[in-house]
Every structure is written in structure tokens, then in C-alpha cells.
PDB file of C-alpha atoms in Angstrom:
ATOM      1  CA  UNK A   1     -57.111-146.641  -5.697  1.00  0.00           C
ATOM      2  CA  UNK A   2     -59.935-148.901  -7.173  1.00  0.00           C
ATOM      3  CA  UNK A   3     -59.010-150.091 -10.541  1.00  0.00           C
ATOM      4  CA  UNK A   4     -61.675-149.236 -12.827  1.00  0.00           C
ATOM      5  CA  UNK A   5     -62.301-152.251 -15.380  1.00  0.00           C
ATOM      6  CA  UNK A   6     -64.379-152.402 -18.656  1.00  0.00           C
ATOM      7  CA  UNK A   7     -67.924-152.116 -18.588  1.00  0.00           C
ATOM      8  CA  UNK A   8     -69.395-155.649 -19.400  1.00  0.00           C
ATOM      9  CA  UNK A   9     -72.366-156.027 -22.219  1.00  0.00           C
ATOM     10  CA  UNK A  10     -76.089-154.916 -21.179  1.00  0.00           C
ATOM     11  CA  UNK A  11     -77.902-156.906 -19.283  1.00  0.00           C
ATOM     12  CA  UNK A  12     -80.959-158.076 -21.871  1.00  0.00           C
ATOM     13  CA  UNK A  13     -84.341-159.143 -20.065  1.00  0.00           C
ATOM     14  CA  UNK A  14     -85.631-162.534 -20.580  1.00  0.00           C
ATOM     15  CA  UNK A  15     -88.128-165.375 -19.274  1.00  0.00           C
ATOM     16  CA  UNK A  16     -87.572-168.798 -18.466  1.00  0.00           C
ATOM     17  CA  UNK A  17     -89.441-170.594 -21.393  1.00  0.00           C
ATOM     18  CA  UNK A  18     -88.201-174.072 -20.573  1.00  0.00           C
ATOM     19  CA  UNK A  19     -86.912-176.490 -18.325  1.00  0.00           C
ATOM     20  CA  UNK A  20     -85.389-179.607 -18.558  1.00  0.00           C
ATOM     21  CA  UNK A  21     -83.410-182.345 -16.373  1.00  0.00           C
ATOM     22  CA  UNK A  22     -79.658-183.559 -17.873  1.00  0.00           C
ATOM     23  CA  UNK A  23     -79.216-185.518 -15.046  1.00  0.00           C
ATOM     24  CA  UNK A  24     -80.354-185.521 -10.980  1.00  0.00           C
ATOM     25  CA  UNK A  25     -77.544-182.733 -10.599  1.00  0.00           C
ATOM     26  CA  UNK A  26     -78.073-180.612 -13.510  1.00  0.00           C
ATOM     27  CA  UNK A  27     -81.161-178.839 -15.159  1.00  0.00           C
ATOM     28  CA  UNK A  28     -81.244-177.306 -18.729  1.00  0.00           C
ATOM     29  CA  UNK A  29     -82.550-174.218 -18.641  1.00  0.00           C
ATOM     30  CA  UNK A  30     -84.148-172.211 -21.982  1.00  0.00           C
ATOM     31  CA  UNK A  31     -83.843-168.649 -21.547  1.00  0.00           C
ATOM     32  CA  UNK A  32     -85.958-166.885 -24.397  1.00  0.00           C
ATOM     33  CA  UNK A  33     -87.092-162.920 -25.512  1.00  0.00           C
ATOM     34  CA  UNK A  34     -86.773-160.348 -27.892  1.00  0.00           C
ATOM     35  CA  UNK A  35     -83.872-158.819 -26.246  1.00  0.00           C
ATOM     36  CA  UNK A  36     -81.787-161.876 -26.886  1.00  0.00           C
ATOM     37  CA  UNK A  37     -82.167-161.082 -30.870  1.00  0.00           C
ATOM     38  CA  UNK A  38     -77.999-159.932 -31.905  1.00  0.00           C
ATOM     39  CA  UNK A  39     -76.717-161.820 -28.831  1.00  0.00           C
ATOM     40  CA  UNK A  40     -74.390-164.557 -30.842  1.00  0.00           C
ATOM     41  CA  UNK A  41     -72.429-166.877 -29.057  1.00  0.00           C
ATOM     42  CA  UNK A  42     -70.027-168.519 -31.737  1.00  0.00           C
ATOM     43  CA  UNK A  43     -66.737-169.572 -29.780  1.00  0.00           C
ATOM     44  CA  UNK A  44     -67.565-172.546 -27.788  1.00  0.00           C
ATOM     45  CA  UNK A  45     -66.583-172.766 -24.319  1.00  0.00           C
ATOM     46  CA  UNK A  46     -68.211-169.003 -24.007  1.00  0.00           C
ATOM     47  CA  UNK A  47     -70.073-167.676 -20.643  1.00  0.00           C
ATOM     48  CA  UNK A  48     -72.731-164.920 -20.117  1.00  0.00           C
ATOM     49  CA  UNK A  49     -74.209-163.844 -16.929  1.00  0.00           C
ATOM     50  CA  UNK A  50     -77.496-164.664 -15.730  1.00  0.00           C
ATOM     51  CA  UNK A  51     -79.020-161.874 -13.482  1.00  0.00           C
ATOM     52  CA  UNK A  52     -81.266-163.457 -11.006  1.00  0.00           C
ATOM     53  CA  UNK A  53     -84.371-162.074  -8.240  1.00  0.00           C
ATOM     54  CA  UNK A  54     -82.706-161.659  -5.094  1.00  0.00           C
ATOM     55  CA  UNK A  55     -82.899-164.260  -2.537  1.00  0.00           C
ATOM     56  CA  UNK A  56     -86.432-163.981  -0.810  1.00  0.00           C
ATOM     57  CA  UNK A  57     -87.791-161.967  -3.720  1.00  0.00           C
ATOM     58  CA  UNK A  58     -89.524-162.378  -7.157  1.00  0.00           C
ATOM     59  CA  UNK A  59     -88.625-158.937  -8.498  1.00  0.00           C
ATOM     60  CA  UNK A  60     -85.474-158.775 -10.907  1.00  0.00           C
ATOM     61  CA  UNK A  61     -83.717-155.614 -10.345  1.00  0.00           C
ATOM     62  CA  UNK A  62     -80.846-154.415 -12.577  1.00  0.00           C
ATOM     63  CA  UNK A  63     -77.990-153.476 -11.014  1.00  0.00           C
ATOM     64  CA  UNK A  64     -75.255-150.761 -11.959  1.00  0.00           C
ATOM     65  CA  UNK A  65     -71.762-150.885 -12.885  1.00  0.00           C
ATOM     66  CA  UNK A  66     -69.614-149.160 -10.802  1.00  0.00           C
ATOM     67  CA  UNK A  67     -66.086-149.372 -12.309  1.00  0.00           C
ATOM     68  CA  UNK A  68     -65.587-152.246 -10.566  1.00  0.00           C
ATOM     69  CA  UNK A  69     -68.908-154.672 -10.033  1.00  0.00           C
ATOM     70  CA  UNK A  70     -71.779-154.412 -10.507  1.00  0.00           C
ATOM     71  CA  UNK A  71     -74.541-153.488  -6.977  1.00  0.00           C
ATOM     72  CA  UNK A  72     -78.000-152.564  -6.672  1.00  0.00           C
ATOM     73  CA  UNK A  73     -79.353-149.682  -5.434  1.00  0.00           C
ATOM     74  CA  UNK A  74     -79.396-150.564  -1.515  1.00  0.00           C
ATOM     75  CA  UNK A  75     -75.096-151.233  -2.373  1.00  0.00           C
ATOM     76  CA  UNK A  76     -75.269-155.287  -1.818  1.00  0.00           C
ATOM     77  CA  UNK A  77     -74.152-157.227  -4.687  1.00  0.00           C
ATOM     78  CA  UNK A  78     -77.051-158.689  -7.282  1.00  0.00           C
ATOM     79  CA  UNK A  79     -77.503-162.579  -7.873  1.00  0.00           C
ATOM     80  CA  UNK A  80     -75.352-163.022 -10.733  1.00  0.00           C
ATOM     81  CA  UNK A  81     -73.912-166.556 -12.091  1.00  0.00           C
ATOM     82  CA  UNK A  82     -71.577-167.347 -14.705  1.00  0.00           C
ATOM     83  CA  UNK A  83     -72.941-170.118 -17.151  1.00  0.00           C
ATOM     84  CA  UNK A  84     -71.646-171.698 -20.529  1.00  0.00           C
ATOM     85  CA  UNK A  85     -74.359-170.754 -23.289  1.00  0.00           C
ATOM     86  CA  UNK A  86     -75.420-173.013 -25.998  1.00  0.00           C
ATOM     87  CA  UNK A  87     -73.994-171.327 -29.274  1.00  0.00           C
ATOM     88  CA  UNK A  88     -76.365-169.826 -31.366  1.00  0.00           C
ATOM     89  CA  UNK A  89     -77.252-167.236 -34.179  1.00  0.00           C
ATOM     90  CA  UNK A  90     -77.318-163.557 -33.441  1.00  0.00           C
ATOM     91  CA  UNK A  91     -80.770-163.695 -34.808  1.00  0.00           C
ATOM     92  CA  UNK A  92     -82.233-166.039 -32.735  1.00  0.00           C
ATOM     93  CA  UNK A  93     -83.985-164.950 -29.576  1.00  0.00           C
ATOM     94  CA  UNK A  94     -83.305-168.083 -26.827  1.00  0.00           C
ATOM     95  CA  UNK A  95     -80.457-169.424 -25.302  1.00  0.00           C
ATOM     96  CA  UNK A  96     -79.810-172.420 -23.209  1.00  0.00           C
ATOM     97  CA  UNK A  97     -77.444-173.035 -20.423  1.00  0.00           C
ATOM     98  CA  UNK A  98     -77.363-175.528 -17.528  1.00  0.00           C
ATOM     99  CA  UNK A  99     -77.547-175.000 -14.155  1.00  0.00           C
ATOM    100  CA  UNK A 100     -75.600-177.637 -11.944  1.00  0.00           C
ATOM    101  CA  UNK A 101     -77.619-178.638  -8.897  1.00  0.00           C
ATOM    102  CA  UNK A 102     -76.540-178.977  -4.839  1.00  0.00           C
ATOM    103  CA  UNK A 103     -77.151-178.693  -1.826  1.00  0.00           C
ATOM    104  CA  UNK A 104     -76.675-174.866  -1.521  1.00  0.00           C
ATOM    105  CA  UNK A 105     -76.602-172.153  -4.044  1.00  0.00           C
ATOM    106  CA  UNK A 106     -79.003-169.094  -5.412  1.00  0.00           C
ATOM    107  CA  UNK A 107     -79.248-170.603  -8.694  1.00  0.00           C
ATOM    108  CA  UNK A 108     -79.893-173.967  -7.411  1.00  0.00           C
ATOM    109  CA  UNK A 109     -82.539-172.848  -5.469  1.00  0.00           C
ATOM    110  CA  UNK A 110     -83.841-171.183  -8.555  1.00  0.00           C
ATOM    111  CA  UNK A 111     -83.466-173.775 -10.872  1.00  0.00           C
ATOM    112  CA  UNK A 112     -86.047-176.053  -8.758  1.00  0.00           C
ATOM    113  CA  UNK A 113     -88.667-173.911 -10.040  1.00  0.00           C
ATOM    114  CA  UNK A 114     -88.027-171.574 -12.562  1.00  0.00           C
ATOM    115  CA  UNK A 115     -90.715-171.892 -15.308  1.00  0.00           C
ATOM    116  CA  UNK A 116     -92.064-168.400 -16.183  1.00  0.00           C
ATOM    117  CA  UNK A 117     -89.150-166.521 -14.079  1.00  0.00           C
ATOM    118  CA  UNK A 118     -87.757-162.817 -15.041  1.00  0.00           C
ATOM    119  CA  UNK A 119     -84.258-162.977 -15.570  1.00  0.00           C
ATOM    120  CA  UNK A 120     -81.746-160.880 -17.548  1.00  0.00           C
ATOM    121  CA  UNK A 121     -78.829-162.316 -19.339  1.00  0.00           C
ATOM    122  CA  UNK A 122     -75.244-160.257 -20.177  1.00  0.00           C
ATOM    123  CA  UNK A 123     -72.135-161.736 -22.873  1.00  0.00           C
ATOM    124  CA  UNK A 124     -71.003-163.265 -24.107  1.00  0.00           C
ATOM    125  CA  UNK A 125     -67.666-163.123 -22.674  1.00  0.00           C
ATOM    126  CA  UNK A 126     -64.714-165.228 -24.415  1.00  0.00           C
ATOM    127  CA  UNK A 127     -65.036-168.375 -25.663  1.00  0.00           C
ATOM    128  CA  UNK A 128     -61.961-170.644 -26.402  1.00  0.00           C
ATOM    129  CA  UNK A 129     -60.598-170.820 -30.134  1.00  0.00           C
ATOM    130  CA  UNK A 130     -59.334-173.900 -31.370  1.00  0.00           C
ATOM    131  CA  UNK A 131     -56.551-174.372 -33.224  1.00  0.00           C
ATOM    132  CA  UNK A 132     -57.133-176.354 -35.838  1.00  0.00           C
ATOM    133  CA  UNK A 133     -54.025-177.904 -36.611  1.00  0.00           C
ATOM    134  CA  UNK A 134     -53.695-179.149 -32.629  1.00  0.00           C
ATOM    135  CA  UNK A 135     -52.779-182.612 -32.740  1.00  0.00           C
ATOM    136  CA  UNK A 136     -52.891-183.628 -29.183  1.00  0.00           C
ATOM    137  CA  UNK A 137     -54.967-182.170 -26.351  1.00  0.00           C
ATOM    138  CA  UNK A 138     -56.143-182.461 -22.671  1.00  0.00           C
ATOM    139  CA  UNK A 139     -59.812-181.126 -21.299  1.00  0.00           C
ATOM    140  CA  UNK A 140     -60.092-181.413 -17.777  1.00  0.00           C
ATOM    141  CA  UNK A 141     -63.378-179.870 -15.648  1.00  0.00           C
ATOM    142  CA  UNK A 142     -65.849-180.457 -12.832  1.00  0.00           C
ATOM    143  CA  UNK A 143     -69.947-180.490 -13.468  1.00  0.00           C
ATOM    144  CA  UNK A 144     -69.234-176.813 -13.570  1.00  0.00           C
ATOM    145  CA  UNK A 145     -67.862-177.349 -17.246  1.00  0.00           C
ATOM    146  CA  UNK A 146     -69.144-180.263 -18.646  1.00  0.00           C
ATOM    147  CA  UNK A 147     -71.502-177.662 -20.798  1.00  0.00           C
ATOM    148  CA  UNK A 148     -67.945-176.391 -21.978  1.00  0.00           C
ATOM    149  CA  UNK A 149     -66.291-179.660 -22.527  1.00  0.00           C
ATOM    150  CA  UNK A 150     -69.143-181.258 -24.342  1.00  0.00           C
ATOM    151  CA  UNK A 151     -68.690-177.705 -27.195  1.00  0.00           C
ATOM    152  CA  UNK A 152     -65.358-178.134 -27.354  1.00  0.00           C
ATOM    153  CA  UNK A 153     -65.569-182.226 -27.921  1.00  0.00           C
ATOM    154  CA  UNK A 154     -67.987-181.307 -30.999  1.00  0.00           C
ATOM    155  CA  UNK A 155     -65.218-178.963 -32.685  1.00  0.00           C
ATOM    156  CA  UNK A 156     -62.451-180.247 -31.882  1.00  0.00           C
ATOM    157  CA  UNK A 157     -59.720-182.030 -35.088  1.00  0.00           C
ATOM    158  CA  UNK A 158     -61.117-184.874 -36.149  1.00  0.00           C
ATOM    159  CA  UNK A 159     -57.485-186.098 -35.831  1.00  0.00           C
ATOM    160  CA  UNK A 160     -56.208-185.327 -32.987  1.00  0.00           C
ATOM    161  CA  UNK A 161     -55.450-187.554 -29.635  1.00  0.00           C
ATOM    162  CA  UNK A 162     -57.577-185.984 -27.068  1.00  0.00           C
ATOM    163  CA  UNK A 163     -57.813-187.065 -22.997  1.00  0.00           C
ATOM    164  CA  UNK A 164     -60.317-186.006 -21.298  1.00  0.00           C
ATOM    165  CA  UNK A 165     -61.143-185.957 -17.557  1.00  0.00           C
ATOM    166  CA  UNK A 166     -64.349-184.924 -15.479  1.00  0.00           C
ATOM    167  CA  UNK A 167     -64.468-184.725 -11.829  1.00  0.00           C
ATOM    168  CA  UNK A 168     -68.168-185.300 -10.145  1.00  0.00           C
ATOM    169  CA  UNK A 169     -69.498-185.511  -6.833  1.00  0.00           C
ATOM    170  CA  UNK A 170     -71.977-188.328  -7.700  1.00  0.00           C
ATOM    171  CA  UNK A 171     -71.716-190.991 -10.143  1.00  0.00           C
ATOM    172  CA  UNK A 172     -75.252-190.364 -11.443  1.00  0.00           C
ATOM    173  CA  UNK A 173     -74.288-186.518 -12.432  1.00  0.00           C
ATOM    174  CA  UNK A 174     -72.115-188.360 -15.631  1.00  0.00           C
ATOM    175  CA  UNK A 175     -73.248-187.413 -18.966  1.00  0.00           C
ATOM    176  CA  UNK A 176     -72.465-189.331 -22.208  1.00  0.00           C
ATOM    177  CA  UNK A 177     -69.570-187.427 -24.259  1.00  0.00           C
ATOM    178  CA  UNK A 178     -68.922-187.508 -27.644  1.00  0.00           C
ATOM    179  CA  UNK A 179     -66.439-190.547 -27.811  1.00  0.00           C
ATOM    180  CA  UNK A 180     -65.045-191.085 -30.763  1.00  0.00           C
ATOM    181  CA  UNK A 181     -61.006-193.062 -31.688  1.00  0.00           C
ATOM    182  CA  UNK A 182     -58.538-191.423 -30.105  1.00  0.00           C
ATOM    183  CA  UNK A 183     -60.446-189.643 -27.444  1.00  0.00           C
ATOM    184  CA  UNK A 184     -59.930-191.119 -23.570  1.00  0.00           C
ATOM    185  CA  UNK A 185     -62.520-189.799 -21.380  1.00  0.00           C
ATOM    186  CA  UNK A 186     -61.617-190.861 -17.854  1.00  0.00           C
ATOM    187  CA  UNK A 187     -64.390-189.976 -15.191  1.00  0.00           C
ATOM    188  CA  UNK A 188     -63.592-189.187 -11.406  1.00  0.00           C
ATOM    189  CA  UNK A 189     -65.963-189.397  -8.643  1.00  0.00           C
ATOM    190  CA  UNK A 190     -64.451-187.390  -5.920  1.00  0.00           C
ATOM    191  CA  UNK A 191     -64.979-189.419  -2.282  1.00  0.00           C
ATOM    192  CA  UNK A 192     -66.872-187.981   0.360  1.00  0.00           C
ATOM    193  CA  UNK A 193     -64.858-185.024   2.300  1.00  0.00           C
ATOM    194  CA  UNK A 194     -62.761-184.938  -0.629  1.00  0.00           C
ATOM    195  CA  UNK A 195     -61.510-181.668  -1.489  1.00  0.00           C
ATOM    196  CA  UNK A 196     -63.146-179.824  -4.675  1.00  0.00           C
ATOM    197  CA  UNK A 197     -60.654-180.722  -7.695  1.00  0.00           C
ATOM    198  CA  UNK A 198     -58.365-183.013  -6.325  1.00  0.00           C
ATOM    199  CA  UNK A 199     -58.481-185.597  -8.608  1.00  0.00           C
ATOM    200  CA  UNK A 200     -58.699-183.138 -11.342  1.00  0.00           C
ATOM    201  CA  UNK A 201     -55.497-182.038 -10.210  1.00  0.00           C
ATOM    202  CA  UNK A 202     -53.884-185.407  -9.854  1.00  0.00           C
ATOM    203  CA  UNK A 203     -55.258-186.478 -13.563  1.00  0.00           C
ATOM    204  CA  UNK A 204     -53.370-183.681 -14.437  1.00  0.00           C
ATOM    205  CA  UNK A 205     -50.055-184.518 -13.143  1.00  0.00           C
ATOM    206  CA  UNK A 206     -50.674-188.262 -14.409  1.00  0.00           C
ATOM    207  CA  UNK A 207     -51.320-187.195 -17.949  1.00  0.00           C
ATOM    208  CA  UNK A 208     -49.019-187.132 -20.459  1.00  0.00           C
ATOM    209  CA  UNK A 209     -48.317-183.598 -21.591  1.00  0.00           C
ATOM    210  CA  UNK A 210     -45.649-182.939 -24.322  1.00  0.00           C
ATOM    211  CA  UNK A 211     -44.257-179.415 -25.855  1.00  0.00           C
ATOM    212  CA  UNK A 212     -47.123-179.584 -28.292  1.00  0.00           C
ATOM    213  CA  UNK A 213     -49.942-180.259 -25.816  1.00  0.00           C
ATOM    214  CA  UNK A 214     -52.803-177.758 -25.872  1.00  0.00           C
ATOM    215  CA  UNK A 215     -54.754-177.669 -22.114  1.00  0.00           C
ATOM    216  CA  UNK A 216     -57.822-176.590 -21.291  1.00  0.00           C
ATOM    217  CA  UNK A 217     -58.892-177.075 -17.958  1.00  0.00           C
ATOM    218  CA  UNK A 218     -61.665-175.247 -15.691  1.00  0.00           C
ATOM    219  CA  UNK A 219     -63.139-175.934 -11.856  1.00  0.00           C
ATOM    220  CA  UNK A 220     -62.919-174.826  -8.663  1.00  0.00           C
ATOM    221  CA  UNK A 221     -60.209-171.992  -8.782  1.00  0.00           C
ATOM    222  CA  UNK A 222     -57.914-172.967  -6.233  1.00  0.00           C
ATOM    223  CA  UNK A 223     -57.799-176.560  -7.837  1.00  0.00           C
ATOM    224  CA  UNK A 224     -57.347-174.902 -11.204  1.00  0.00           C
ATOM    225  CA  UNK A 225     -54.196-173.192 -10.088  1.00  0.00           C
ATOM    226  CA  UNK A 226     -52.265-176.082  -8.897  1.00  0.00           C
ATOM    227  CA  UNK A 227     -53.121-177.342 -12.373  1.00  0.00           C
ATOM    228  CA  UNK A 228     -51.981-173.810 -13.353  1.00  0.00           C
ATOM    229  CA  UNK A 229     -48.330-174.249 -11.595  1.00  0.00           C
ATOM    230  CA  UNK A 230     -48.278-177.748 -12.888  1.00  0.00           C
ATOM    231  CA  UNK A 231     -48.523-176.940 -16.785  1.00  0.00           C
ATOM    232  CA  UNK A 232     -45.929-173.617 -16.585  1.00  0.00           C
ATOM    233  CA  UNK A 233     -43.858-174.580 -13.655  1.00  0.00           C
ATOM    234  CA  UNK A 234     -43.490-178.143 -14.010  1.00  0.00           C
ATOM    235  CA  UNK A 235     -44.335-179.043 -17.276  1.00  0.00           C
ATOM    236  CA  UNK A 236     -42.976-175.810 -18.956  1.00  0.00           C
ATOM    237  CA  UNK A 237     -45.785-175.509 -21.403  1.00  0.00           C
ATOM    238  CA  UNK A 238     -45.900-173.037 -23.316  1.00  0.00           C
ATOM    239  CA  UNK A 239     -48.294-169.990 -21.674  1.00  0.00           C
ATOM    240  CA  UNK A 240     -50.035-169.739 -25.190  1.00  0.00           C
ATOM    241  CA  UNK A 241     -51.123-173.564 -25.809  1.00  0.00           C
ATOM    242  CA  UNK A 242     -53.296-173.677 -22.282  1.00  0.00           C
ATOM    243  CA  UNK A 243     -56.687-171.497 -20.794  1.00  0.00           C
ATOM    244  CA  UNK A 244     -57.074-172.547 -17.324  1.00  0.00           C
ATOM    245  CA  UNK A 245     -60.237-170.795 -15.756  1.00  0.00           C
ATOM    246  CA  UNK A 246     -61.318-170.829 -12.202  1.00  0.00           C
ATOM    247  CA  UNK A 247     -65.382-170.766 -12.820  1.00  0.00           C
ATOM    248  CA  UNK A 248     -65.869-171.025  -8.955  1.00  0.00           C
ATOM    249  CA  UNK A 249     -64.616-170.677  -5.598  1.00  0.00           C
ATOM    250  CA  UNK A 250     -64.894-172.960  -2.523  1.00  0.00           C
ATOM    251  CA  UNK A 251     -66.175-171.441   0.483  1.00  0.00           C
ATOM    252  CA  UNK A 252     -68.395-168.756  -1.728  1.00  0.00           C
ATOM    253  CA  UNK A 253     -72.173-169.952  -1.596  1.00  0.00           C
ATOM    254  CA  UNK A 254     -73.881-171.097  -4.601  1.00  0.00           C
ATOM    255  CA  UNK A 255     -70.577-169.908  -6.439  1.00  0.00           C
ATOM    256  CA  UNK A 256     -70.458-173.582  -7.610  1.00  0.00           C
ATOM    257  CA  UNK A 257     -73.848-173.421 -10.568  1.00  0.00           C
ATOM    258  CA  UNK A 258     -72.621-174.600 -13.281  1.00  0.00           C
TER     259      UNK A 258
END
């Protein structure tokens, strides 16, 4: 039996109003419309869904929900990506995400020219609340989250002992983070025919992680859940204290856009 799940938010129609490089493997991307007016993003670390044309086509078509994904008419599955929004008002009508850039990938291929383009966004979906009495915490992400870790940097306790680790596949796709005392931020450049979160996943078992660490972590999803075992097998933190979210999978073209 197919498990019928929750009917996600509307997708809203929109226009690419801007675009603008972060680095060579990254593009910010201004999504802006009337529809967006009442779509407030206020957790950081959030994600909505940007709707893209079809490979080989110019014309956006909304797809349906079927209880379980969404499809388009002809029953194949829509160009959909998963991206970390700026936060912003409800009554503003733009958004901005970035788009991380490779060698393969529907929204990469997008992204190279996408000035003027019809897309549709849906969200937000969950962002990550942050306790504000944490006292000692460890971000850990590919390019796919940098958007993610650079929100939750901004909010996080003044306070509070934070290490932070970011794995890229070129040097030149690091972006400055908000360093301030007490914050490590430890940069990994994974070597060529590396495997997709490894040294993610041996920061985390080099880090020092006590009963009163909160984790957040997010990357390629197999990578995440050998950080996953690590933290509640290993470790045995607490299930509450870490989020640990697969935003793409190896093997699954384009999955990888930021």
C-alpha cells in the first residue's frame, strides 16, 4: 500500500530577478513576485522547493500531488530542488537562495543562465531552532549547506564554543564565515576520487562531542548517516540535541544543487 504523506505548501510562481556569483561554484539567485507576498521564512536553516522548466524546455509546468510526490501530467517526475532560503518577512515579495554549481545537474544547468526565467517556489519546510542556552555546538556540511551554516553562525549564543567544519570539492568554492572567539571553522577539501562526505565524516569522529553537545550536520545522505550512527551509537548523544539531514544523494543527477 502507498503511504499517503501530507500535502506540501502551493507552489507560488515567480521570475528570476537577479543573479549573482558567491564564488566559481555557487551563484545567488533572487527569486521575486507577488505570489511570494505571506511566504516567511523565520527559522534559519529552512528549505523551499524550487520548481524548474523541464530539461530541454522553457515552459514551467506545475505538477500534482499524488499522495506521495509530486508528477506532471505525462507521469515523469518535475525538476524540483531543495534550497536553503534567505529569511525574510512574510510581506516581502523576493527570496534568495544559492544554487551550488558542477559539472552535472538541472539546476546547474539552469543557474548558467537564468535571468528572466519562470519558476515556482513551495515552503518553507522546517528550519532548525536554536536553543538558546546551548553552550557548546558542532555544524558540519558540504557546499550543499554552507547557505544553512552561514544562518545558523549569525544566531547562534554569543557564548557558546562552536566547531565548525565544511567539506568542498575545490578550494576556491570557500566562503568567509562569521568567525568570531570561540568559533573553530576547519575547512576540508575532499581529494580527487574521494568519496562525497568523507572527511565530513571523519571531522566528526575527531571532534570532541560531550553529553551537552548540540549537532547539526547536513550533506550527502549516505555520509550523513555514518555521522548519524556516530552521534547515537557511538557517542550516545542524546536523539533530541542533533538534526542530521541528508540534502542529497550520490549517484542521483543534479541531486547535489545546493
Amino acid at each position: 500500500m502507498t503511504r499517503i504523506r501530507r500535502e506540501p505548501p502551493v507552489f507560488r510562481p515567480a521570475r528570476v530577478a537577479a543573479v549573482e556569483p558567491r564564488s566559481p561554484w555557487m551563484v545567488q539567485v533572487t527569486i521575486a513576485g507577488p505570489a511570494l507576498e505571506g511566504l516567511g521564512v523565520d527559522e534559519p536553516a529552512a528549505s523551499v522547493r524550487l520548481l524548474l522548466p523541464s530539461p530541454g524546455t522553457e515552459d514551467l509546468v506545475v505538477p500534482e500531488w499524488n499522495g506521495n510526490e509530486f508528477l506532471l501530467p505525462d507521469g515523469s517526475r518535475p525538476a524540483i530542488r531543495t534550497l536553503t532560503p534567505s529569511r525574510k518577512r512574510a510581506d516581502a515579495r523576493e527570496l534568495v537562495v544559492s544554487v551550488v554549481l558542477h559539472d552535472a545537474g538541472v539546476a546547474s544547468a539552469w543557474a548558467a543562465d537564468p535571468l528572466g526565467a519562470e519558476v515556482a517556489l513551495s515552503g518553507p519546510g522546517r528550519g532548525y531552532a536554536v536553543d538558546p542556552d546551548a553552550s557548546d555546538l558542532l555544524l558540519a556540511g558540504d557546499e550543499s549547506a554552507i547557505p544553512a551554516i552561514e544562518q545558523l553562525l549569525e544566531v547562534l549564543p554569543a557564548p557558546a564554543s562552536v566547531q565548525v567544519h565544511v567539506e568542498v570539492a575545490h578550494p576556491d568554492a570557500r566562503l568567509p564565515l562569521d568567525e568570531r572567539p570561540g568559533r573553530t571553522i576547519t575547512w576540508h577539501d575532499l581529494p580527487p576520487g574521494g568519496e562525497p562526505g568523507d572527511t565530513l565524516v571523519h571531522a566528526a569522529r575527531g571532534a570532541r562531542i560531550d553529553p551537552t553537545t548540540w549537532v547539526w550536520a547536513a550533506g550527502e545522505a549516505a555520509a550523513m548517516q555514518r555521522i548519524r550512527k556516530h552521534l547515537f551509537d557511538e557517542c550516545e548523544l542524546p536523539r533530541p540535541q542533533a538534526v542530521v539531514r541528508g540534502y542529497w544523494k550520490r549517484g542521483r543527477g543534479g541531486d547535489a544543487d545546493g
